[in-house]
Amino acid sequence: TVDEAGFITIRGRAKRFAKIGGEMISLAAVEALAGELWKGSLSAVASVPDARKGEKLILITEAANATRAEFLAFAKANGAMDLMVPAEVRVVPKVPVLGSGKLDFAGVTKLVRGEEELKVKAA
């Protein structure tokens, strides 16, 4: 969550980090920003390999008109690091969740990486 002073409180799995350009970026913190920006729409982040920076972030969201530019502006306005801005924002009909209603992190990663593999094969 993001409080009134702009501080982000991270709750969740300790292993959900991406290493981008030598910096450790919390996927939960990126998801918290998306949750504040697109209230009422479920969003999730996964990392994929990147030749230049090691990893890059892909955010999937149910927010119908979500864009990377909108996320970038919101992140900057809230003092987030540039590395917390996903390389891509993809709108999906449904973000994978478990029967408990919690995010299905494995499903999110498979969805994002599956699309990545299709892009590579098509290129």
Short mmCIF file of C-alpha atoms in Angstrom, two decimals:
data_model
loop_
_atom_site.label_atom_id
_atom_site.label_comp_id
_atom_site.label_asym_id
_atom_site.label_seq_id
_atom_site.Cartn_x
_atom_site.Cartn_y
_atom_site.Cartn_z
CA THR A 1 0.00 0.00 0.00
CA VAL A 2 1.04 3.63 -0.48
CA ASP A 3 0.41 5.94 2.49
CA GLU A 4 -0.31 9.69 2.46
CA ALA A 5 3.41 10.51 2.69
CA GLY A 6 4.16 8.34 -0.34
CA PHE A 7 5.81 5.50 1.58
CA ILE A 8 5.18 2.02 0.23
CA THR A 9 4.49 -0.84 2.65
CA ILE A 10 5.31 -4.23 1.15
CA ARG A 11 3.46 -7.30 2.36
CA GLY A 12 3.84 -10.64 0.69
CA ARG A 13 6.48 -13.06 -0.45
CA ALA A 14 10.10 -12.11 0.11
CA LYS A 15 11.19 -13.92 -3.07
CA ARG A 16 9.14 -11.74 -5.42
CA PHE A 17 11.92 -9.48 -6.64
CA ALA A 18 13.47 -8.77 -10.03
CA LYS A 19 17.09 -7.77 -10.54
CA ILE A 20 17.12 -4.95 -13.06
CA GLY A 21 20.39 -3.23 -13.89
CA GLY A 22 21.88 -4.44 -10.60
CA GLU A 23 18.96 -3.14 -8.48
CA MET A 24 16.52 -5.39 -6.64
CA ILE A 25 12.95 -4.32 -7.46
CA SER A 26 10.01 -5.58 -5.41
CA LEU A 27 7.23 -6.93 -7.61
CA ALA A 28 4.80 -6.35 -4.72
CA ALA A 29 5.75 -2.64 -4.65
CA VAL A 30 5.06 -2.33 -8.38
CA GLU A 31 1.71 -4.09 -7.86
CA ALA A 32 0.92 -1.70 -5.00
CA LEU A 33 1.44 1.27 -7.32
CA ALA A 34 -0.81 -0.32 -9.94
CA GLY A 35 -3.43 -0.97 -7.26
CA GLU A 36 -3.39 2.68 -6.23
CA LEU A 37 -3.55 3.89 -9.83
CA TRP A 38 -6.22 1.51 -11.11
CA LYS A 39 -8.37 1.03 -7.99
CA GLY A 40 -10.83 -1.81 -8.33
CA SER A 41 -8.87 -3.51 -11.13
CA LEU A 42 -6.63 -6.47 -10.40
CA SER A 43 -3.02 -6.14 -11.59
CA ALA A 44 0.05 -8.37 -11.31
CA VAL A 45 3.70 -8.16 -12.34
CA ALA A 46 6.15 -10.79 -13.57
CA SER A 47 9.74 -10.50 -14.67
CA VAL A 48 11.18 -11.86 -17.89
CA PRO A 49 14.80 -12.11 -19.03
CA ASP A 50 16.24 -9.02 -20.70
CA ALA A 51 19.56 -9.06 -22.58
CA ARG A 52 20.39 -5.47 -21.61
CA LYS A 53 19.38 -5.17 -17.96
CA GLY A 54 19.10 -8.79 -16.78
CA GLU A 55 15.33 -8.73 -16.28
CA LYS A 56 12.40 -6.53 -17.22
CA LEU A 57 8.95 -6.15 -15.73
CA ILE A 58 5.69 -6.93 -17.51
CA LEU A 59 2.50 -5.79 -15.78
CA ILE A 60 -0.84 -7.37 -16.59
CA THR A 61 -4.03 -5.66 -15.50
CA GLU A 62 -7.78 -5.87 -15.83
CA ALA A 63 -7.98 -2.04 -16.05
CA ALA A 64 -9.52 -1.55 -19.50
CA ASN A 65 -7.59 1.50 -20.70
CA ALA A 66 -4.35 1.06 -18.76
CA THR A 67 -1.15 2.29 -20.42
CA ARG A 68 2.53 2.33 -19.57
CA ALA A 69 2.56 6.13 -19.99
CA GLU A 70 -0.16 6.48 -17.36
CA PHE A 71 1.75 4.18 -14.97
CA LEU A 72 4.98 6.13 -15.59
CA ALA A 73 3.33 9.47 -14.80
CA PHE A 74 1.72 8.06 -11.63
CA ALA A 75 4.98 6.44 -10.48
CA LYS A 76 6.96 9.66 -10.98
CA ALA A 77 4.28 11.71 -9.19
CA ASN A 78 4.57 9.31 -6.24
CA GLY A 79 8.38 9.31 -6.12
CA ALA A 80 8.89 5.76 -7.36
CA MET A 81 12.17 4.78 -9.00
CA ASP A 82 12.21 4.60 -12.81
CA LEU A 83 13.17 0.92 -12.55
CA MET A 84 9.77 0.24 -10.93
CA VAL A 85 8.00 1.20 -14.16
CA PRO A 86 7.20 -1.93 -16.18
CA ALA A 87 8.64 -2.24 -19.68
CA GLU A 88 5.12 -3.17 -20.82
CA VAL A 89 1.57 -2.88 -19.51
CA ARG A 90 -0.80 -5.47 -20.97
CA VAL A 91 -4.56 -5.41 -20.52
CA VAL A 92 -5.97 -8.91 -19.98
CA PRO A 93 -9.56 -10.06 -19.51
CA LYS A 94 -8.69 -11.89 -16.26
CA VAL A 95 -5.59 -11.88 -14.07
CA PRO A 96 -4.92 -15.44 -12.80
CA VAL A 97 -6.08 -16.01 -9.21
CA LEU A 98 -6.19 -19.04 -6.92
CA GLY A 99 -9.37 -20.51 -5.48
CA SER A 100 -8.71 -18.40 -2.36
CA GLY A 101 -8.92 -15.24 -4.47
CA LYS A 102 -5.20 -14.48 -4.06
CA LEU A 103 -2.96 -13.82 -7.06
CA ASP A 104 -1.71 -16.96 -8.78
CA PHE A 105 1.93 -15.90 -9.13
CA ALA A 106 2.86 -19.02 -11.08
CA GLY A 107 -0.09 -18.46 -13.43
CA VAL A 108 0.83 -14.81 -13.91
CA THR A 109 4.42 -15.76 -14.73
CA LYS A 110 3.31 -18.48 -17.17
CA LEU A 111 0.90 -16.07 -18.87
CA VAL A 112 3.53 -13.35 -19.24
CA ARG A 113 6.36 -15.66 -20.26
CA GLY A 114 4.12 -17.62 -22.60
CA GLU A 115 3.34 -14.42 -24.47
CA GLU A 116 7.05 -13.56 -24.47
CA GLU A 117 7.92 -16.93 -26.04
CA LEU A 118 5.29 -16.42 -28.74
CA LYS A 119 6.77 -12.99 -29.57
CA VAL A 120 10.29 -14.43 -29.88
CA LYS A 121 9.13 -17.28 -32.13
CA ALA A 122 7.14 -14.90 -34.34
CA ALA A 123 10.09 -12.51 -34.80
#
